[in-house]
PDB file of N, CA and C in Angstrom:
ATOM      1  N   MET A1286     144.468 127.349 159.560  1.00 46.00           N
ATOM      2  CA  MET A1286     143.372 127.892 158.683  1.00 46.00           C
ATOM      3  C   MET A1286     142.582 126.612 158.119  1.00 46.00           C
ATOM      4  N   ALA A1287     141.682 126.260 158.941  1.00 48.00           N
ATOM      5  CA  ALA A1287     140.809 125.104 158.477  1.00 48.00           C
ATOM      6  C   ALA A1287     139.629 125.562 157.736  1.00 48.00           C
ATOM      7  N   SER A1288     139.373 124.824 156.710  1.00 49.00           N
ATOM      8  CA  SER A1288     138.171 125.146 155.963  1.00 49.00           C
ATOM      9  C   SER A1288     137.521 123.755 155.530  1.00 49.00           C
ATOM     10  N   SER A1289     136.142 123.870 155.369  1.00 50.00           N
ATOM     11  CA  SER A1289     135.429 122.588 154.986  1.00 50.00           C
ATOM     12  C   SER A1289     135.731 122.161 153.620  1.00 50.00           C
ATOM     13  N   SER A1290     136.349 123.045 152.705  1.00 54.00           N
ATOM     14  CA  SER A1290     136.714 122.744 151.397  1.00 54.00           C
ATOM     15  C   SER A1290     137.980 121.989 151.286  1.00 54.00           C
ATOM     16  N   LEU A1291     138.864 122.073 152.356  1.00 52.00           N
ATOM     17  CA  LEU A1291     140.112 121.483 152.388  1.00 52.00           C
ATOM     18  C   LEU A1291     140.054 119.975 152.917  1.00 52.00           C
ATOM     19  N   PRO A1292     140.835 119.090 152.498  1.00 50.00           N
ATOM     20  CA  PRO A1292     140.826 117.772 152.988  1.00 50.00           C
ATOM     21  C   PRO A1292     141.328 117.871 154.367  1.00 50.00           C
ATOM     22  N   ASP A1293     140.815 116.834 155.161  1.00 52.00           N
ATOM     23  CA  ASP A1293     141.318 116.715 156.522  1.00 52.00           C
ATOM     24  C   ASP A1293     142.743 115.911 156.407  1.00 52.00           C
ATOM     25  N   SER A1294     143.210 115.453 157.412  1.00 54.00           N
ATOM     26  CA  SER A1294     144.618 114.975 157.528  1.00 54.00           C
ATOM     27  C   SER A1294     144.672 113.475 157.142  1.00 54.00           C
ATOM     28  N   SER A1295     143.509 112.910 156.885  1.00 57.00           N
ATOM     29  CA  SER A1295     143.619 111.400 156.466  1.00 57.00           C
ATOM     30  C   SER A1295     144.160 111.368 155.077  1.00 57.00           C
ATOM     31  N   GLY A1296     145.034 110.293 154.987  1.00 60.00           N
ATOM     32  CA  GLY A1296     145.598 109.944 153.666  1.00 60.00           C
ATOM     33  C   GLY A1296     144.457 109.797 152.571  1.00 60.00           C
ATOM     34  N   TRP A1297     143.444 109.211 152.881  1.00 59.00           N
ATOM     35  CA  TRP A1297     142.235 108.950 151.868  1.00 59.00           C
ATOM     36  C   TRP A1297     141.833 110.315 151.344  1.00 59.00           C
ATOM     37  N   SER A1298     141.461 111.233 152.338  1.00 72.00           N
ATOM     38  CA  SER A1298     141.073 112.490 151.869  1.00 72.00           C
ATOM     39  C   SER A1298     141.993 113.382 150.897  1.00 72.00           C
ATOM     40  N   ARG A1299     143.278 113.213 151.339  1.00 72.00           N
ATOM     41  CA  ARG A1299     144.321 113.835 150.490  1.00 72.00           C
ATOM     42  C   ARG A1299     144.472 113.341 149.080  1.00 72.00           C
ATOM     43  N   ARG A1300     144.409 111.886 149.111  1.00 76.00           N
ATOM     44  CA  ARG A1300     144.421 111.375 147.825  1.00 76.00           C
ATOM     45  C   ARG A1300     143.216 111.729 146.990  1.00 76.00           C
ATOM     46  N   ARG A1301     142.084 111.714 147.621  1.00 79.00           N
ATOM     47  CA  ARG A1301     140.876 111.992 146.967  1.00 79.00           C
ATOM     48  C   ARG A1301     140.839 113.452 146.378  1.00 79.00           C
ATOM     49  N   ALA A1302     141.492 114.425 147.160  1.00 77.00           N
ATOM     50  CA  ALA A1302     141.577 115.795 146.709  1.00 77.00           C
ATOM     51  C   ALA A1302     142.611 115.966 145.455  1.00 77.00           C
ATOM     52  N   VAL A1303     143.614 115.098 145.402  1.00 79.00           N
ATOM     53  CA  VAL A1303     144.572 115.129 144.355  1.00 79.00           C
ATOM     54  C   VAL A1303     143.801 114.549 143.042  1.00 79.00           C
ATOM     55  N   VAL A1304     142.984 113.415 143.304  1.00 84.00           N
ATOM     56  CA  VAL A1304     142.297 112.918 142.193  1.00 84.00           C
ATOM     57  C   VAL A1304     141.229 113.891 141.641  1.00 84.00           C
ATOM     58  N   VAL A1305     140.554 114.560 142.547  1.00 83.00           N
ATOM     59  CA  VAL A1305     139.595 115.619 142.152  1.00 83.00           C
ATOM     60  C   VAL A1305     140.397 116.673 141.376  1.00 83.00           C
ATOM     61  N   ALA A1306     141.473 117.191 141.860  1.00 84.00           N
ATOM     62  CA  ALA A1306     142.222 118.133 141.105  1.00 84.00           C
ATOM     63  C   ALA A1306     142.639 117.807 139.722  1.00 84.00           C
ATOM     64  N   MET A1307     143.189 116.479 139.544  1.00 87.00           N
ATOM     65  CA  MET A1307     143.436 116.046 138.314  1.00 87.00           C
ATOM     66  C   MET A1307     142.276 115.912 137.373  1.00 87.00           C
ATOM     67  N   LEU A1308     141.214 115.436 137.864  1.00 89.00           N
ATOM     68  CA  LEU A1308     139.985 115.351 137.161  1.00 89.00           C
ATOM     69  C   LEU A1308     139.457 116.547 136.629  1.00 89.00           C
ATOM     70  N   LEU A1309     139.652 117.555 137.475  1.00 89.00           N
ATOM     71  CA  LEU A1309     139.186 118.930 137.079  1.00 89.00           C
ATOM     72  C   LEU A1309     140.062 119.509 135.857  1.00 89.00           C
ATOM     73  N   PHE A1310     141.359 119.368 136.011  1.00 90.00           N
ATOM     74  CA  PHE A1310     142.145 119.674 134.991  1.00 90.00           C
ATOM     75  C   PHE A1310     141.956 119.050 133.724  1.00 90.00           C
ATOM     76  N   GLY A1311     141.823 117.790 133.744  1.00 93.00           N
ATOM     77  CA  GLY A1311     141.423 116.852 132.630  1.00 93.00           C
ATOM     78  C   GLY A1311     140.036 117.373 131.998  1.00 93.00           C
ATOM     79  N   THR A1312     139.127 117.589 132.889  1.00 94.00           N
ATOM     80  CA  THR A1312     137.896 118.067 132.260  1.00 94.00           C
ATOM     81  C   THR A1312     137.996 119.389 131.625  1.00 94.00           C
ATOM     82  N   VAL A1313     138.629 120.253 132.264  1.00 94.00           N
ATOM     83  CA  VAL A1313     138.809 121.791 131.651  1.00 94.00           C
ATOM     84  C   VAL A1313     139.653 121.548 130.279  1.00 94.00           C
ATOM     85  N   THR A1314     140.554 120.610 130.286  1.00 95.00           N
ATOM     86  CA  THR A1314     141.274 120.432 128.932  1.00 95.00           C
ATOM     87  C   THR A1314     140.353 119.823 127.841  1.00 95.00           C
ATOM     88  N   LEU A1315     139.735 118.938 128.245  1.00 97.00           N
ATOM     89  CA  LEU A1315     138.658 118.220 127.351  1.00 97.00           C
ATOM     90  C   LEU A1315     137.635 119.152 126.765  1.00 97.00           C
ATOM     91  N   ILE A1316     136.965 119.796 127.761  1.00 97.00           N
ATOM     92  CA  ILE A1316     135.776 120.608 127.328  1.00 97.00           C
ATOM     93  C   ILE A1316     136.307 121.817 126.747  1.00 97.00           C
ATOM     94  N   GLY A1317     137.445 122.509 127.071  1.00 97.00           N
ATOM     95  CA  GLY A1317     138.016 123.512 126.392  1.00 97.00           C
ATOM     96  C   GLY A1317     138.429 123.145 124.935  1.00 97.00           C
ATOM     97  N   THR A1318     138.971 121.949 124.707  1.00 98.00           N
ATOM     98  CA  THR A1318     139.276 121.462 123.399  1.00 98.00           C
ATOM     99  C   THR A1318     138.154 121.506 122.486  1.00 98.00           C
ATOM    100  N   LEU A1319     137.076 120.658 123.091  1.00 98.00           N
ATOM    101  CA  LEU A1319     135.853 120.413 122.357  1.00 98.00           C
ATOM    102  C   LEU A1319     135.149 121.881 121.974  1.00 98.00           C
ATOM    103  N   GLY A1320     135.255 122.731 122.818  1.00 97.00           N
ATOM    104  CA  GLY A1320     134.602 123.983 122.676  1.00 97.00           C
ATOM    105  C   GLY A1320     135.188 124.720 121.440  1.00 97.00           C
ATOM    106  N   TYR A1321     136.491 124.633 121.326  1.00 97.00           N
ATOM    107  CA  TYR A1321     137.221 125.285 120.128  1.00 97.00           C
ATOM    108  C   TYR A1321     136.834 124.600 118.900  1.00 97.00           C
ATOM    109  N   VAL A1322     136.935 123.249 118.947  1.00 98.00           N
ATOM    110  CA  VAL A1322     136.418 122.417 117.785  1.00 98.00           C
ATOM    111  C   VAL A1322     134.998 122.773 117.221  1.00 98.00           C
ATOM    112  N   VAL A1323     134.076 122.873 118.279  1.00 97.00           N
ATOM    113  CA  VAL A1323     132.722 123.258 117.919  1.00 97.00           C
ATOM    114  C   VAL A1323     132.471 124.613 117.395  1.00 97.00           C
ATOM    115  N   LEU A1324     133.032 125.450 118.280  1.00 97.00           N
ATOM    116  CA  LEU A1324     132.779 126.998 118.017  1.00 97.00           C
ATOM    117  C   LEU A1324     133.520 127.578 116.891  1.00 97.00           C
ATOM    118  N   GLU A1325     134.827 127.180 116.868  1.00 97.00           N
ATOM    119  CA  GLU A1325     135.676 127.753 115.906  1.00 97.00           C
ATOM    120  C   GLU A1325     136.004 126.865 114.683  1.00 97.00           C
ATOM    121  N   GLY A1326     135.633 125.541 114.877  1.00 97.00           N
ATOM    122  CA  GLY A1326     135.886 124.557 113.562  1.00 97.00           C
ATOM    123  C   GLY A1326     137.326 124.198 113.462  1.00 97.00           C
ATOM    124  N   TRP A1327     138.051 124.328 114.566  1.00 97.00           N
ATOM    125  CA  TRP A1327     139.457 124.072 114.482  1.00 97.00           C
ATOM    126  C   TRP A1327     139.754 122.536 114.548  1.00 97.00           C
ATOM    127  N   THR A1328     140.976 122.035 114.213  1.00 97.00           N
ATOM    128  CA  THR A1328     141.247 120.697 114.208  1.00 97.00           C
ATOM    129  C   THR A1328     141.525 120.480 115.806  1.00 97.00           C
ATOM    130  N   VAL A1329     141.432 119.199 116.140  1.00 98.00           N
ATOM    131  CA  VAL A1329     141.641 118.797 117.528  1.00 98.00           C
ATOM    132  C   VAL A1329     142.986 119.262 118.040  1.00 98.00           C
ATOM    133  N   TRP A1330     144.040 119.134 117.307  1.00 98.00           N
ATOM    134  CA  TRP A1330     145.274 119.692 117.726  1.00 98.00           C
ATOM    135  C   TRP A1330     145.356 120.974 118.141  1.00 98.00           C
ATOM    136  N   ASP A1331     144.905 121.786 116.991  1.00 97.00           N
ATOM    137  CA  ASP A1331     144.770 123.298 117.305  1.00 97.00           C
ATOM    138  C   ASP A1331     144.022 123.695 118.463  1.00 97.00           C
ATOM    139  N   ALA A1332     142.842 122.963 118.662  1.00 97.00           N
ATOM    140  CA  ALA A1332     142.034 123.361 119.825  1.00 97.00           C
ATOM    141  C   ALA A1332     142.656 122.861 121.108  1.00 97.00           C
ATOM    142  N   PHE A1333     143.353 121.902 121.131  1.00 97.00           N
ATOM    143  CA  PHE A1333     144.101 121.330 122.285  1.00 97.00           C
ATOM    144  C   PHE A1333     145.232 122.348 122.683  1.00 97.00           C
ATOM    145  N   TYR A1334     145.952 122.698 121.625  1.00 96.00           N
ATOM    146  CA  TYR A1334     147.081 123.524 121.820  1.00 96.00           C
ATOM    147  C   TYR A1334     146.639 124.948 122.396  1.00 96.00           C
ATOM    148  N   MET A1335     145.541 125.538 121.886  1.00 96.00           N
ATOM    149  CA  MET A1335     145.121 126.649 122.335  1.00 96.00           C
ATOM    150  C   MET A1335     144.473 126.567 123.860  1.00 96.00           C
ATOM    151  N   THR A1336     143.923 125.480 124.045  1.00 96.00           N
ATOM    152  CA  THR A1336     143.377 125.240 125.375  1.00 96.00           C
ATOM    153  C   THR A1336     144.636 125.178 126.308  1.00 96.00           C
ATOM    154  N   MET A1337     145.724 124.438 126.135  1.00 94.00           N
ATOM    155  CA  MET A1337     146.774 124.344 126.795  1.00 94.00           C
ATOM    156  C   MET A1337     147.606 125.825 127.099  1.00 94.00           C
ATOM    157  N   ILE A1338     147.693 126.510 126.045  1.00 93.00           N
ATOM    158  CA  ILE A1338     148.334 127.848 126.139  1.00 93.00           C
ATOM    159  C   ILE A1338     147.432 128.772 127.041  1.00 93.00           C
ATOM    160  N   SER A1339     146.125 128.583 126.956  1.00 92.00           N
ATOM    161  CA  SER A1339     145.219 129.394 127.836  1.00 92.00           C
ATOM    162  C   SER A1339     145.216 129.001 129.250  1.00 92.00           C
ATOM    163  N   VAL A1340     145.061 127.720 129.461  1.00 90.00           N
ATOM    164  CA  VAL A1340     144.930 127.043 130.923  1.00 90.00           C
ATOM    165  C   VAL A1340     146.302 127.326 131.666  1.00 90.00           C
ATOM    166  N   THR A1341     147.455 127.234 130.934  1.00 87.00           N
ATOM    167  CA  THR A1341     148.691 127.382 131.514  1.00 87.00           C
ATOM    168  C   THR A1341     149.162 128.875 131.655  1.00 87.00           C
ATOM    169  N   THR A1342     148.288 129.643 131.132  1.00 84.00           N
ATOM    170  CA  THR A1342     148.534 131.179 131.101  1.00 84.00           C
ATOM    171  C   THR A1342     149.843 131.542 130.390  1.00 84.00           C
ATOM    172  N   ALA A1343     150.328 130.535 129.405  1.00 86.00           N
ATOM    173  CA  ALA A1343     151.551 130.827 128.695  1.00 86.00           C
ATOM    174  C   ALA A1343     151.319 132.087 127.834  1.00 86.00           C
ATOM    175  N   GLY A1344     150.246 132.365 127.230  1.00 78.00           N
ATOM    176  CA  GLY A1344     149.917 133.623 126.623  1.00 78.00           C
ATOM    177  C   GLY A1344     150.488 133.753 125.153  1.00 78.00           C
ATOM    178  N   TYR A1345     150.814 132.642 124.561  1.00 82.00           N
ATOM    179  CA  TYR A1345     151.187 132.768 123.095  1.00 82.00           C
ATOM    180  C   TYR A1345     149.987 133.367 122.320  1.00 82.00           C
ATOM    181  N   LYS A1346     150.332 133.709 121.111  1.00 83.00           N
ATOM    182  CA  LYS A1346     149.202 134.312 120.347  1.00 83.00           C
ATOM    183  C   LYS A1346     148.285 133.243 119.903  1.00 83.00           C
ATOM    184  N   GLU A1347     147.240 133.692 119.623  1.00 87.00           N
ATOM    185  CA  GLU A1347     146.046 132.610 119.142  1.00 87.00           C
ATOM    186  C   GLU A1347     146.476 131.776 118.060  1.00 87.00           C
ATOM    187  N   VAL A1348     146.068 130.547 117.960  1.00 89.00           N
ATOM    188  CA  VAL A1348     146.353 129.664 116.920  1.00 89.00           C
ATOM    189  C   VAL A1348     145.835 130.094 115.622  1.00 89.00           C
ATOM    190  N   HIS A1349     144.523 130.700 115.520  1.00 92.00           N
ATOM    191  CA  HIS A1349     143.899 131.161 114.548  1.00 92.00           C
ATOM    192  C   HIS A1349     143.177 132.409 114.958  1.00 92.00           C
ATOM    193  N   GLU A1350     142.759 133.201 113.925  1.00 93.00           N
ATOM    194  CA  GLU A1350     141.841 134.348 114.299  1.00 93.00           C
ATOM    195  C   GLU A1350     140.600 133.747 114.853  1.00 93.00           C
ATOM    196  N   MET A1351     139.871 134.407 115.812  1.00 93.00           N
ATOM    197  CA  MET A1351     138.712 133.792 116.355  1.00 93.00           C
ATOM    198  C   MET A1351     137.582 134.861 116.420  1.00 93.00           C
ATOM    199  N   GLY A1352     136.386 134.400 116.310  1.00 94.00           N
ATOM    200  CA  GLY A1352     135.186 135.103 116.397  1.00 94.00           C
ATOM    201  C   GLY A1352     134.933 135.619 117.941  1.00 94.00           C
ATOM    202  N   PHE A1353     133.804 136.325 118.111  1.00 96.00           N
ATOM    203  CA  PHE A1353     133.428 136.699 119.392  1.00 96.00           C
ATOM    204  C   PHE A1353     133.166 135.493 120.334  1.00 96.00           C
ATOM    205  N   LEU A1354     132.468 134.514 119.888  1.00 95.00           N
ATOM    206  CA  LEU A1354     132.207 133.209 120.807  1.00 95.00           C
ATOM    207  C   LEU A1354     133.605 132.532 121.042  1.00 95.00           C
ATOM    208  N   GLY A1355     134.383 132.582 120.061  1.00 95.00           N
ATOM    209  CA  GLY A1355     135.823 131.984 120.413  1.00 95.00           C
ATOM    210  C   GLY A1355     136.517 132.761 121.583  1.00 95.00           C
ATOM    211  N   GLN A1356     136.349 134.153 121.537  1.00 95.00           N
ATOM    212  CA  GLN A1356     137.049 134.896 122.427  1.00 95.00           C
ATOM    213  C   GLN A1356     136.338 134.670 123.853  1.00 95.00           C
ATOM    214  N   VAL A1357     135.065 134.580 123.939  1.00 97.00           N
ATOM    215  CA  VAL A1357     134.198 134.383 125.110  1.00 97.00           C
ATOM    216  C   VAL A1357     134.633 132.995 125.579  1.00 97.00           C
ATOM    217  N   TRP A1358     134.782 132.014 124.714  1.00 97.00           N
ATOM    218  CA  TRP A1358     135.274 130.684 125.152  1.00 97.00           C
ATOM    219  C   TRP A1358     136.557 130.726 125.810  1.00 97.00           C
ATOM    220  N   THR A1359     137.426 131.480 125.185  1.00 95.00           N
ATOM    221  CA  THR A1359     138.770 131.644 125.749  1.00 95.00           C
ATOM    222  C   THR A1359     138.763 132.223 127.186  1.00 95.00           C
ATOM    223  N   VAL A1360     137.905 133.126 127.528  1.00 95.00           N
ATOM    224  CA  VAL A1360     137.918 133.814 128.764  1.00 95.00           C
ATOM    225  C   VAL A1360     137.410 132.675 129.735  1.00 95.00           C
ATOM    226  N   LEU A1361     136.404 131.816 129.429  1.00 96.00           N
ATOM    227  CA  LEU A1361     135.882 130.832 130.294  1.00 96.00           C
ATOM    228  C   LEU A1361     136.883 129.769 130.588  1.00 96.00           C
ATOM    229  N   VAL A1362     137.653 129.464 129.411  1.00 96.00           N
ATOM    230  CA  VAL A1362     138.726 128.428 129.676  1.00 96.00           C
ATOM    231  C   VAL A1362     139.794 128.959 130.681  1.00 96.00           C
ATOM    232  N   LEU A1363     140.143 130.182 130.391  1.00 94.00           N
ATOM    233  CA  LEU A1363     141.087 130.790 131.293  1.00 94.00           C
ATOM    234  C   LEU A1363     140.679 130.849 132.833  1.00 94.00           C
ATOM    235  N   VAL A1364     139.478 131.231 133.081  1.00 95.00           N
ATOM    236  CA  VAL A1364     138.873 131.328 134.334  1.00 95.00           C
ATOM    237  C   VAL A1364     138.960 129.941 134.985  1.00 95.00           C
ATOM    238  N   ALA A1365     138.433 128.875 134.226  1.00 94.00           N
ATOM    239  CA  ALA A1365     138.326 127.395 134.727  1.00 94.00           C
ATOM    240  C   ALA A1365     139.695 126.969 134.941  1.00 94.00           C
ATOM    241  N   GLY A1366     140.646 127.271 134.036  1.00 92.00           N
ATOM    242  CA  GLY A1366     142.036 126.858 134.183  1.00 92.00           C
ATOM    243  C   GLY A1366     142.822 127.392 135.381  1.00 92.00           C
ATOM    244  N   VAL A1367     142.603 128.661 135.512  1.00 92.00           N
ATOM    245  CA  VAL A1367     143.358 129.462 136.689  1.00 92.00           C
ATOM    246  C   VAL A1367     142.722 128.990 138.111  1.00 92.00           C
ATOM    247  N   SER A1368     141.387 128.752 137.996  1.00 92.00           N
ATOM    248  CA  SER A1368     140.641 128.254 139.190  1.00 92.00           C
ATOM    249  C   SER A1368     141.195 126.917 139.667  1.00 92.00           C
ATOM    250  N   THR A1369     141.352 125.964 138.664  1.00 90.00           N
ATOM    251  CA  THR A1369     141.770 124.729 138.932  1.00 90.00           C
ATOM    252  C   THR A1369     143.268 124.667 139.457  1.00 90.00           C
ATOM    253  N   LEU A1370     144.108 125.707 138.749  1.00 86.00           N
ATOM    254  CA  LEU A1370     145.399 125.818 139.343  1.00 86.00           C
ATOM    255  C   LEU A1370     145.413 126.301 140.739  1.00 86.00           C
ATOM    256  N   PHE A1371     144.636 127.326 141.079  1.00 89.00           N
ATOM    257  CA  PHE A1371     144.603 127.792 142.387  1.00 89.00           C
ATOM    258  C   PHE A1371     144.105 126.654 143.361  1.00 89.00           C
ATOM    259  N   TYR A1372     143.155 125.870 142.961  1.00 87.00           N
ATOM    260  CA  TYR A1372     142.613 124.796 143.842  1.00 87.00           C
ATOM    261  C   TYR A1372     143.687 123.892 144.130  1.00 87.00           C
ATOM    262  N   SER A1373     144.438 123.420 143.165  1.00 83.00           N
ATOM    263  CA  SER A1373     145.630 122.468 143.269  1.00 83.00           C
ATOM    264  C   SER A1373     146.709 123.111 144.222  1.00 83.00           C
ATOM    265  N   ALA A1374     146.996 124.391 143.930  1.00 82.00           N
ATOM    266  CA  ALA A1374     148.004 124.992 144.911  1.00 82.00           C
ATOM    267  C   ALA A1374     147.546 125.013 146.290  1.00 82.00           C
ATOM    268  N   THR A1375     146.303 125.285 146.529  1.00 86.00           N
ATOM    269  CA  THR A1375     145.759 125.274 147.850  1.00 86.00           C
ATOM    270  C   THR A1375     145.942 123.881 148.471  1.00 86.00           C
ATOM    271  N   LEU A1376     145.698 122.960 147.716  1.00 79.00           N
ATOM    272  CA  LEU A1376     145.852 121.596 148.304  1.00 79.00           C
ATOM    273  C   LEU A1376     147.232 121.365 148.653  1.00 79.00           C
ATOM    274  N   LEU A1377     148.211 121.625 147.760  1.00 76.00           N
ATOM    275  CA  LEU A1377     149.609 121.479 147.976  1.00 76.00           C
ATOM    276  C   LEU A1377     149.992 122.268 149.335  1.00 76.00           C
ATOM    277  N   MET A1378     149.577 123.487 149.357  1.00 81.00           N
ATOM    278  CA  MET A1378     149.951 124.283 150.571  1.00 81.00           C
ATOM    279  C   MET A1378     149.418 123.746 151.834  1.00 81.00           C
ATOM    280  N   ALA A1379     148.227 123.214 151.783  1.00 79.00           N
ATOM    281  CA  ALA A1379     147.642 122.499 152.938  1.00 79.00           C
ATOM    282  C   ALA A1379     148.320 121.426 153.447  1.00 79.00           C
ATOM    283  N   GLU A1380     148.969 120.625 152.455  1.00 72.00           N
ATOM    284  CA  GLU A1380     149.660 119.454 152.712  1.00 72.00           C
ATOM    285  C   GLU A1380     151.063 119.916 153.323  1.00 72.00           C
ATOM    286  N   VAL A1381     151.703 120.926 152.851  1.00 74.00           N
ATOM    287  CA  VAL A1381     153.019 121.341 153.367  1.00 74.00           C
ATOM    288  C   VAL A1381     152.764 121.880 154.828  1.00 74.00           C
ATOM    289  N   ASP A1382     151.584 122.675 155.000  1.00 76.00           N
ATOM    290  CA  ASP A1382     151.284 123.136 156.296  1.00 76.00           C
ATOM    291  C   ASP A1382     151.099 122.044 157.270  1.00 76.00           C
ATOM    292  N   ARG A1383     150.353 120.982 156.851  1.00 73.00           N
ATOM    293  CA  ARG A1383     150.125 119.887 157.658  1.00 73.00           C
ATOM    294  C   ARG A1383     151.335 119.134 158.073  1.00 73.00           C
ATOM    295  N   LYS A1384     152.309 118.953 157.235  1.00 69.00           N
ATOM    296  CA  LYS A1384     153.599 118.255 157.543  1.00 69.00           C
ATOM    297  C   LYS A1384     154.444 119.088 158.428  1.00 69.00           C
ATOM    298  N   SER A1385     154.319 120.454 158.166  1.00 72.00           N
ATOM    299  CA  SER A1385     155.176 121.393 158.906  1.00 72.00           C
ATOM    300  C   SER A1385     154.632 121.398 160.437  1.00 72.00           C
ATOM    301  N   THR A1386     153.302 121.334 160.579  1.00 75.00           N
ATOM    302  CA  THR A1386     152.652 121.373 161.859  1.00 75.00           C
ATOM    303  C   THR A1386     153.140 120.051 162.573  1.00 75.00           C
ATOM    304  N   ARG A1387     152.931 118.944 161.855  1.00 68.00           N
ATOM    305  CA  ARG A1387     153.264 117.688 162.508  1.00 68.00           C
ATOM    306  C   ARG A1387     154.713 117.617 162.950  1.00 68.00           C
ATOM    307  N   LEU A1388     155.710 118.155 162.237  1.00 66.00           N
ATOM    308  CA  LEU A1388     157.003 118.181 162.509  1.00 66.00           C
ATOM    309  C   LEU A1388     157.277 119.134 163.719  1.00 66.00           C
ATOM    310  N   ASN A1389     156.633 120.251 163.666  1.00 71.00           N
ATOM    311  CA  ASN A1389     156.837 121.198 164.867  1.00 71.00           C
ATOM    312  C   ASN A1389     156.251 120.572 166.111  1.00 71.00           C
ATOM    313  N   SER A1390     155.189 119.864 166.092  1.00 72.00           N
ATOM    314  CA  SER A1390     154.526 119.333 167.210  1.00 72.00           C
ATOM    315  C   SER A1390     155.261 118.140 167.823  1.00 72.00           C
ATOM    316  N   SER A1391     156.227 117.554 167.032  1.00 67.00           N
ATOM    317  CA  SER A1391     156.901 116.382 167.465  1.00 67.00           C
ATOM    318  C   SER A1391     158.143 116.771 168.302  1.00 67.00           C
ATOM    319  N   HIS A1392     158.564 118.061 168.173  1.00 62.00           N
ATOM    320  CA  HIS A1392     159.706 118.595 168.979  1.00 62.00           C
ATOM    321  C   HIS A1392     159.373 118.948 170.335  1.00 62.00           C
TER     322      HIS A1392
END
């Protein structure tokens, strides 16, 4: 299942994909946290915590009551976080498939 969005078999491309996935997660975390600080006036810790429970889909209750903009922001954070998670999982599965294919072809 080759796709232009997946890395090729070179080590450099795989490392680059891992770095991109980590940067995406860090960016979602940072922007999500800043959004709660700006939109809801929360402390950095409360905003970070809310971002983490949203991105990881842990689903604990909200840190504080939030207005409509905060709810919209949470939806955006969830979509961005889950998308990043799926992208990272795709990279992992591509690597597992590549190693499996290499092992099977050596027999």
